[in-house]
Tab-separated table of C-alpha atoms in Angstrom:
chain	number	residue	atom	x	y	z
A	1	MET	CA	37.881	46.290	141.448
A	2	GLU	CA	39.855	44.120	139.673
A	3	SER	CA	43.516	43.580	138.798
A	4	THR	CA	44.931	42.749	135.471
A	5	GLY	CA	48.821	43.397	136.081
A	6	GLN	CA	49.750	46.205	134.279
A	7	TYR	CA	46.133	47.691	134.738
A	8	ILE	CA	43.662	48.030	137.203
A	9	LEU	CA	40.129	47.837	136.410
A	10	TRP	CA	37.904	50.567	138.606
A	11	GLU	CA	34.397	51.334	137.494
A	12	ASN	CA	34.961	50.425	134.092
A	13	HIS	CA	37.872	52.567	133.548
A	14	THR	CA	41.544	51.139	133.063
A	15	THR	CA	44.109	52.835	134.978
A	16	VAL	CA	47.781	52.202	134.017
A	17	MET	CA	50.100	50.711	136.856
A	18	GLU	CA	53.258	50.024	134.814
A	19	PHE	CA	54.572	51.627	131.526
A	20	ILE	CA	56.627	50.227	128.705
A	21	LEU	CA	59.513	51.778	127.281
A	22	LEU	CA	59.075	51.443	123.603
A	23	GLY	CA	62.658	53.127	122.858
A	24	PHE	CA	64.219	52.166	119.708
A	25	SER	CA	62.311	48.785	119.610
A	26	ALA	CA	60.906	49.597	115.822
A	27	PHE	CA	64.660	48.837	114.857
A	28	PRO	CA	65.109	45.215	116.143
A	29	LYS	CA	68.046	44.394	113.782
A	30	LEU	CA	69.878	47.275	115.112
A	31	GLN	CA	69.453	46.739	118.707
A	32	GLY	CA	72.965	45.011	119.298
A	33	PHE	CA	74.564	48.043	117.405
A	34	LEU	CA	72.705	50.409	119.531
A	35	CYS	CA	73.715	48.921	122.390
A	36	GLY	CA	77.455	48.966	121.414
A	37	VAL	CA	77.222	52.637	120.620
A	38	VAL	CA	75.724	53.548	123.806
A	39	LEU	CA	77.976	51.642	125.925
A	40	ILE	CA	81.053	53.121	124.232
A	41	ILE	CA	79.448	56.623	124.907
A	42	TYR	CA	78.521	56.238	128.335
A	43	THR	CA	82.163	54.587	129.062
A	44	THR	CA	83.611	57.706	127.207
A	45	VAL	CA	81.524	60.215	129.523
A	46	LEU	CA	82.604	58.495	132.534
A	47	MET	CA	86.279	58.290	131.907
A	48	GLY	CA	86.175	61.957	130.258
A	49	ASN	CA	84.712	63.716	132.982
A	50	SER	CA	86.134	61.920	135.800
A	51	LEU	CA	89.781	62.739	134.235
A	52	ILE	CA	88.379	66.610	134.348
A	53	ILE	CA	87.506	66.290	137.794
A	54	ILE	CA	90.728	64.505	138.939
A	55	ILE	CA	92.948	67.351	137.125
A	56	THR	CA	90.828	70.056	138.575
A	57	LYS	CA	91.591	68.961	141.754
A	58	VAL	CA	94.968	68.164	141.776
A	59	ASP	CA	96.922	70.529	139.825
A	60	ALA	CA	97.610	73.880	141.247
A	61	SER	CA	97.335	75.662	138.349
A	62	LEU	CA	93.786	74.982	137.873
A	63	GLN	CA	92.795	76.205	141.118
A	64	THR	CA	90.434	78.859	139.571
A	65	PRO	CA	86.736	79.754	139.660
A	66	MET	CA	86.711	78.456	136.046
A	67	TYR	CA	87.740	75.475	136.737
A	68	PHE	CA	85.921	74.838	139.856
A	69	PHE	CA	82.713	75.126	137.938
A	70	LEU	CA	83.961	72.885	135.225
A	71	GLY	CA	84.776	70.254	137.974
A	72	ASN	CA	81.104	70.755	139.177
A	73	TYR	CA	79.968	70.729	135.525
A	74	SER	CA	82.071	67.091	134.966
A	75	PHE	CA	80.542	65.493	138.118
A	76	LEU	CA	76.987	66.598	136.954
A	77	GLU	CA	77.726	65.139	133.679
A	78	ILE	CA	78.373	61.629	134.793
A	79	CYS	CA	75.244	61.872	137.307
A	80	TYR	CA	73.173	63.150	134.496
A	81	VAL	CA	73.843	60.553	131.679
A	82	SER	CA	73.699	57.881	134.559
A	83	VAL	CA	70.049	58.520	135.045
A	84	THR	CA	69.032	57.374	131.492
A	85	ALA	CA	72.157	55.297	129.852
A	86	PRO	CA	72.083	52.415	132.176
A	87	ARG	CA	68.334	51.799	131.628
A	88	LEU	CA	68.701	52.193	127.645
A	89	LEU	CA	71.617	49.726	127.824
A	90	THR	CA	69.174	47.358	129.664
A	91	ASP	CA	66.116	47.700	127.565
A	92	LEU	CA	68.612	47.200	123.946
A	93	LEU	CA	69.723	44.113	125.555
A	94	GLN	CA	66.347	42.442	126.866
A	95	LEU	CA	62.555	42.106	125.137
A	96	ASN	CA	60.779	43.161	128.672
A	97	ARG	CA	61.350	46.931	128.864
A	98	SER	CA	58.551	47.299	131.332
A	99	ILE	CA	59.033	50.114	134.084
A	100	SER	CA	57.184	50.407	137.521
A	101	PHE	CA	54.765	53.401	138.153
A	102	THR	CA	57.247	54.458	140.629
A	103	ALA	CA	60.808	53.765	138.743
A	104	CYS	CA	59.219	56.003	135.859
A	105	ALA	CA	58.489	58.841	138.758
A	106	ILE	CA	62.045	58.398	140.087
A	107	GLN	CA	63.984	58.203	137.001
A	108	MET	CA	61.824	61.686	135.882
A	109	TYR	CA	62.668	63.478	138.808
A	110	PHE	CA	66.409	62.927	138.763
A	111	PHE	CA	66.790	63.773	135.050
A	112	LEU	CA	64.760	66.963	135.938
A	113	VAL	CA	66.888	67.874	138.771
A	114	PHE	CA	70.028	67.443	137.049
A	115	GLY	CA	68.930	68.960	133.888
A	116	ALA	CA	67.914	71.946	135.693
A	117	THR	CA	71.213	71.772	137.556
A	118	GLU	CA	73.256	71.879	134.349
A	119	CYS	CA	71.063	75.035	133.017
A	120	PHE	CA	72.174	76.771	136.163
A	121	ILE	CA	75.588	75.707	136.026
A	122	LEU	CA	75.901	76.950	132.564
A	123	THR	CA	74.750	80.207	133.718
A	124	ALA	CA	77.043	80.399	136.675
A	125	MET	CA	80.086	79.348	134.291
A	126	ALA	CA	79.076	82.596	131.683
A	127	TYR	CA	78.909	84.722	134.749
A	128	ASP	CA	82.354	83.627	135.626
A	129	ARG	CA	83.601	84.620	132.350
A	130	TYR	CA	81.711	87.789	132.258
A	131	ALA	CA	83.391	88.716	135.417
A	132	ALA	CA	86.997	87.636	134.012
A	133	ILE	CA	86.799	89.596	130.576
A	134	CYS	CA	84.550	92.718	131.343
A	135	ASN	CA	86.089	93.073	135.035
A	136	PRO	CA	89.438	91.585	135.024
A	137	LEU	CA	90.752	93.887	137.549
A	138	LEU	CA	87.945	93.050	140.282
A	139	TYR	CA	87.992	89.439	138.982
A	140	HIS	CA	89.352	87.753	141.966
A	141	LEU	CA	87.141	90.142	144.348
A	142	ILE	CA	83.999	89.385	142.625
A	143	MET	CA	84.540	85.400	141.947
A	144	ASN	CA	85.835	84.915	145.501
A	145	ASN	CA	85.796	81.312	147.073
A	146	ARG	CA	82.607	82.165	149.143
A	147	LEU	CA	80.604	83.359	146.113
A	148	CYS	CA	81.518	80.270	144.016
A	149	VAL	CA	80.780	77.982	146.494
A	150	ARG	CA	77.614	79.556	147.123
A	151	LEU	CA	76.501	79.658	143.456
A	152	ALA	CA	77.271	76.149	143.169
A	153	THR	CA	75.308	75.125	146.338
A	154	LEU	CA	72.516	77.325	144.407
A	155	CYS	CA	72.982	75.371	141.163
A	156	TRP	CA	72.893	72.065	142.841
A	157	PHE	CA	69.558	72.458	145.275
A	158	SER	CA	67.619	75.019	144.070
A	159	SER	CA	65.625	72.766	141.682
A	160	ILE	CA	65.141	70.028	144.289
A	161	PRO	CA	61.927	71.142	145.827
A	162	ILE	CA	60.362	72.559	142.651
A	163	HIS	CA	60.680	69.041	140.804
A	164	ILE	CA	59.296	67.088	143.800
A	165	GLY	CA	55.894	69.023	143.284
A	166	PHE	CA	56.085	69.216	139.614
A	167	VAL	CA	56.624	65.173	139.309
A	168	TYR	CA	54.001	64.450	141.729
A	169	ARG	CA	51.626	66.319	139.855
A	170	ILE	CA	52.335	64.540	136.572
A	171	PHE	CA	51.906	61.151	138.422
A	172	SER	CA	48.833	62.238	140.119
A	173	LEU	CA	47.015	62.386	136.434
A	174	THR	CA	45.027	59.349	135.251
A	175	PHE	CA	46.869	57.275	132.648
A	176	CYS	CA	44.335	55.274	130.438
A	177	SER	CA	44.002	53.186	127.521
A	178	SER	CA	47.817	52.888	126.517
A	179	ASN	CA	50.915	52.230	128.894
A	180	GLN	CA	53.581	52.486	125.868
A	181	ILE	CA	56.129	55.363	126.473
A	182	ASN	CA	57.261	56.401	123.033
A	183	HIS	CA	60.661	57.099	124.367
A	184	TYR	CA	63.723	55.474	125.982
A	185	PHE	CA	63.191	57.117	129.243
A	186	CYS	CA	60.482	58.736	131.126
A	187	ASP	CA	60.451	62.119	129.695
A	188	ILE	CA	57.837	64.592	130.815
A	189	PRO	CA	56.151	65.016	127.071
A	190	ALA	CA	55.993	61.430	126.385
A	191	VAL	CA	54.612	60.367	129.558
A	192	MET	CA	51.992	63.320	129.348
A	193	LYS	CA	50.891	61.968	126.059
A	194	LEU	CA	49.485	58.978	127.877
A	195	ALA	CA	47.149	61.264	130.289
A	196	CYS	CA	43.687	61.434	129.682
A	197	GLY	CA	41.280	63.924	131.172
A	198	ASP	CA	41.978	67.712	131.722
A	199	ILE	CA	45.996	68.077	131.263
A	200	LEU	CA	45.635	71.988	130.994
A	201	MET	CA	47.070	73.070	134.204
A	202	THR	CA	49.897	70.472	134.228
A	203	LYS	CA	51.021	71.786	130.658
A	204	THR	CA	50.747	75.446	131.783
A	205	LEU	CA	52.964	74.360	134.564
A	206	LEU	CA	55.482	72.603	132.089
A	207	TYR	CA	55.499	75.782	129.883
A	208	VAL	CA	56.120	78.092	133.197
A	209	LEU	CA	59.057	75.529	134.480
A	210	THR	CA	60.736	75.484	130.766
A	211	LEU	CA	60.465	79.305	131.142
A	212	VAL	CA	62.095	79.436	134.307
A	213	VAL	CA	64.669	76.431	133.871
A	214	ILE	CA	65.651	76.493	130.306
A	215	VAL	CA	64.456	80.085	128.584
A	216	THR	CA	65.680	82.280	131.370
A	217	PRO	CA	69.018	80.952	132.172
A	218	PHE	CA	69.760	81.100	128.306
A	219	ILE	CA	68.835	84.447	127.856
A	220	LEU	CA	71.029	85.461	130.835
A	221	ILE	CA	73.577	83.576	129.066
A	222	LEU	CA	73.373	85.307	125.765
A	223	GLY	CA	73.207	88.701	127.287
A	224	SER	CA	76.555	87.840	129.383
A	225	TYR	CA	78.179	87.181	125.951
A	226	VAL	CA	76.544	90.076	123.878
A	227	LYS	CA	79.017	92.057	126.861
A	228	ILE	CA	81.377	89.370	126.457
A	229	ILE	CA	82.165	89.933	122.804
A	230	SER	CA	81.711	93.386	122.929
A	231	THR	CA	84.654	93.622	125.291
A	232	ILE	CA	86.523	91.514	123.371
A	233	LEU	CA	86.374	93.045	119.964
A	234	LYS	CA	87.738	96.105	121.846
A	235	LEU	CA	90.825	94.633	123.271
A	236	PRO	CA	93.635	96.371	121.298
A	237	SER	CA	96.045	92.963	121.173
A	238	ALA	CA	95.058	90.209	118.490
A	239	THR	CA	96.491	87.682	120.891
A	240	GLY	CA	94.591	88.955	123.904
A	241	ARG	CA	91.446	88.756	121.784
A	242	ALA	CA	92.564	85.066	120.681
A	243	LYS	CA	92.706	84.218	124.028
A	244	ALA	CA	89.593	85.545	124.939
A	245	PHE	CA	87.804	84.026	122.455
A	246	SER	CA	89.365	80.442	122.979
A	247	THR	CA	88.676	80.391	126.735
A	248	CYS	CA	84.598	81.301	125.743
A	249	SER	CA	84.249	79.320	122.951
A	250	SER	CA	84.042	76.047	124.539
A	251	HIS	CA	81.539	77.033	126.961
A	252	LEU	CA	79.367	78.758	124.233
A	253	THR	CA	79.537	75.571	122.050
A	254	VAL	CA	78.140	73.406	124.675
A	255	VAL	CA	75.554	76.346	125.743
A	256	ILE	CA	74.189	76.285	122.305
A	257	LEU	CA	73.925	72.419	121.951
A	258	PHE	CA	72.087	71.611	124.874
A	259	PHE	CA	69.845	74.509	125.297
A	260	GLY	CA	68.869	74.450	121.579
A	261	SER	CA	68.193	70.494	121.393
A	262	GLY	CA	66.457	70.819	124.928
A	263	SER	CA	64.376	73.767	123.722
A	264	ILE	CA	63.066	72.065	120.622
A	265	VAL	CA	61.669	68.845	122.779
A	266	TYR	CA	60.402	70.989	125.764
A	267	LEU	CA	58.541	73.816	123.971
A	268	LYS	CA	57.047	71.735	121.159
A	269	PRO	CA	53.096	71.294	121.684
A	270	ILE	CA	52.567	68.271	124.086
A	271	SER	CA	49.602	67.422	121.739
A	272	SER	CA	51.580	67.254	118.572
A	273	PRO	CA	52.294	63.672	117.058
A	274	SER	CA	55.252	62.277	117.984
A	275	THR	CA	57.724	61.772	114.704
A	276	GLY	CA	60.800	60.184	116.581
A	277	ILE	CA	62.919	63.465	115.981
A	278	GLU	CA	62.398	64.093	119.883
A	279	LYS	CA	64.389	60.832	120.693
A	280	ILE	CA	67.213	61.993	118.579
A	281	PHE	CA	67.364	65.537	120.247
A	282	SER	CA	67.266	64.027	123.586
A	283	LEU	CA	70.069	61.576	122.733
A	284	ILE	CA	72.040	64.884	122.024
A	285	TYR	CA	71.492	66.523	125.594
A	286	THR	CA	71.346	63.338	127.307
A	287	ILE	CA	74.346	61.441	126.070
A	288	VAL	CA	76.242	63.023	123.211
A	289	ILE	CA	76.832	66.284	124.961
A	290	PRO	CA	78.194	64.768	128.215
A	291	MET	CA	80.268	62.474	125.888
A	292	PHE	CA	81.939	65.475	123.935
A	293	ASN	CA	82.056	67.707	127.313
A	294	PRO	CA	85.794	66.496	127.990
A	295	MET	CA	86.817	67.169	124.191
A	296	ILE	CA	85.354	70.598	124.028
A	297	TYR	CA	86.871	72.009	127.397
A	298	CYS	CA	90.512	70.054	127.200
A	299	LEU	CA	91.302	69.953	123.433
A	300	ARG	CA	90.596	73.602	123.204
A	301	ASN	CA	92.163	74.620	126.395
A	302	LYS	CA	96.014	74.746	126.877
A	303	ASP	CA	96.036	74.832	130.538
A	304	ALA	CA	93.698	71.614	130.850
A	305	MET	CA	96.039	69.796	128.182
A	306	ALA	CA	98.835	70.674	130.025
A	307	ALA	CA	97.416	69.673	133.446
A	308	LEU	CA	96.484	66.330	131.620
A	309	LYS	CA	99.721	65.887	130.383
A	310	LYS	CA	101.429	66.366	133.778
A	311	LEU	CA	98.991	63.728	135.300
A	312	LEU	CA	99.760	61.291	132.852
A	313	LEU	CA	103.720	61.712	133.189
A	314	LYS	CA	103.175	61.317	136.840
A	315	CYS	CA	101.151	58.206	136.450
A	316	ASN	CA	103.741	56.826	133.929
A	317	ASP	CA	106.748	57.472	136.301
A	318	SER	CA	104.787	55.921	139.278
A	319	LYS	CA	104.542	52.499	137.011
A	320	THR	CA	108.235	52.506	136.249
């Protein structure tokens, strides 16, 4: 056996021990600009979602199931974007884009866990809206504190054991010849393109996981909104219809953007050639949506805006 730094030679076969994240290296003149854009977006994500967490905790009028899940969702967005954005910023600032085998596996694991958690929380939020609009008289009995906590706990922890096994299987594959990942983070399709040998079983598991984590929650959400919209259309008051649509439109916008971009990436065949479009769609659901989350949920929500203004006034009064 002979060690060669990035590879280990074993019986005339080359096994990858380190990866190179190509990211956006094809655009060397744009590295500084891209770094500035990503830094602004990441800062906006941290500040905007932190504000949502604060107002849902301190404002008494927002102590409802909808804002309980929104607070969870905002905290999740901070965790989710922090898996990829800091590494992307580092790679845009330096020439050495190498990432160890272990670090790549850890990044992929947390990305998958937080991504699955986001799918589940968006589904729980859809169920909350369904209960509020389709069963308004029983809403507080259905969405009691115990159920909200149980749903949130299930969303946060249910995907942890599943993805441990799946990530272990991916990194148990043999990687040979090339160690260059044509992506800005260790995403499943990009890493699996480097695997050699028979990966049919791993591909099958990926599609099953996609069905469970992405497709099934999306179908449940769509089913909820079919019921919600049909109920809203039956409301006698135009004001009531407008208010109901307002509380649902923000969530539905995020659902379409997140699930739509994610499905394009994960339902695409692994063997298909990389066109670079995967990076664009990945940027949408890993960085762009977490940035717009506070704007979508606050700017279109009168209660959240009122709570935010109240918080800013308190901060201003405390300074004076």
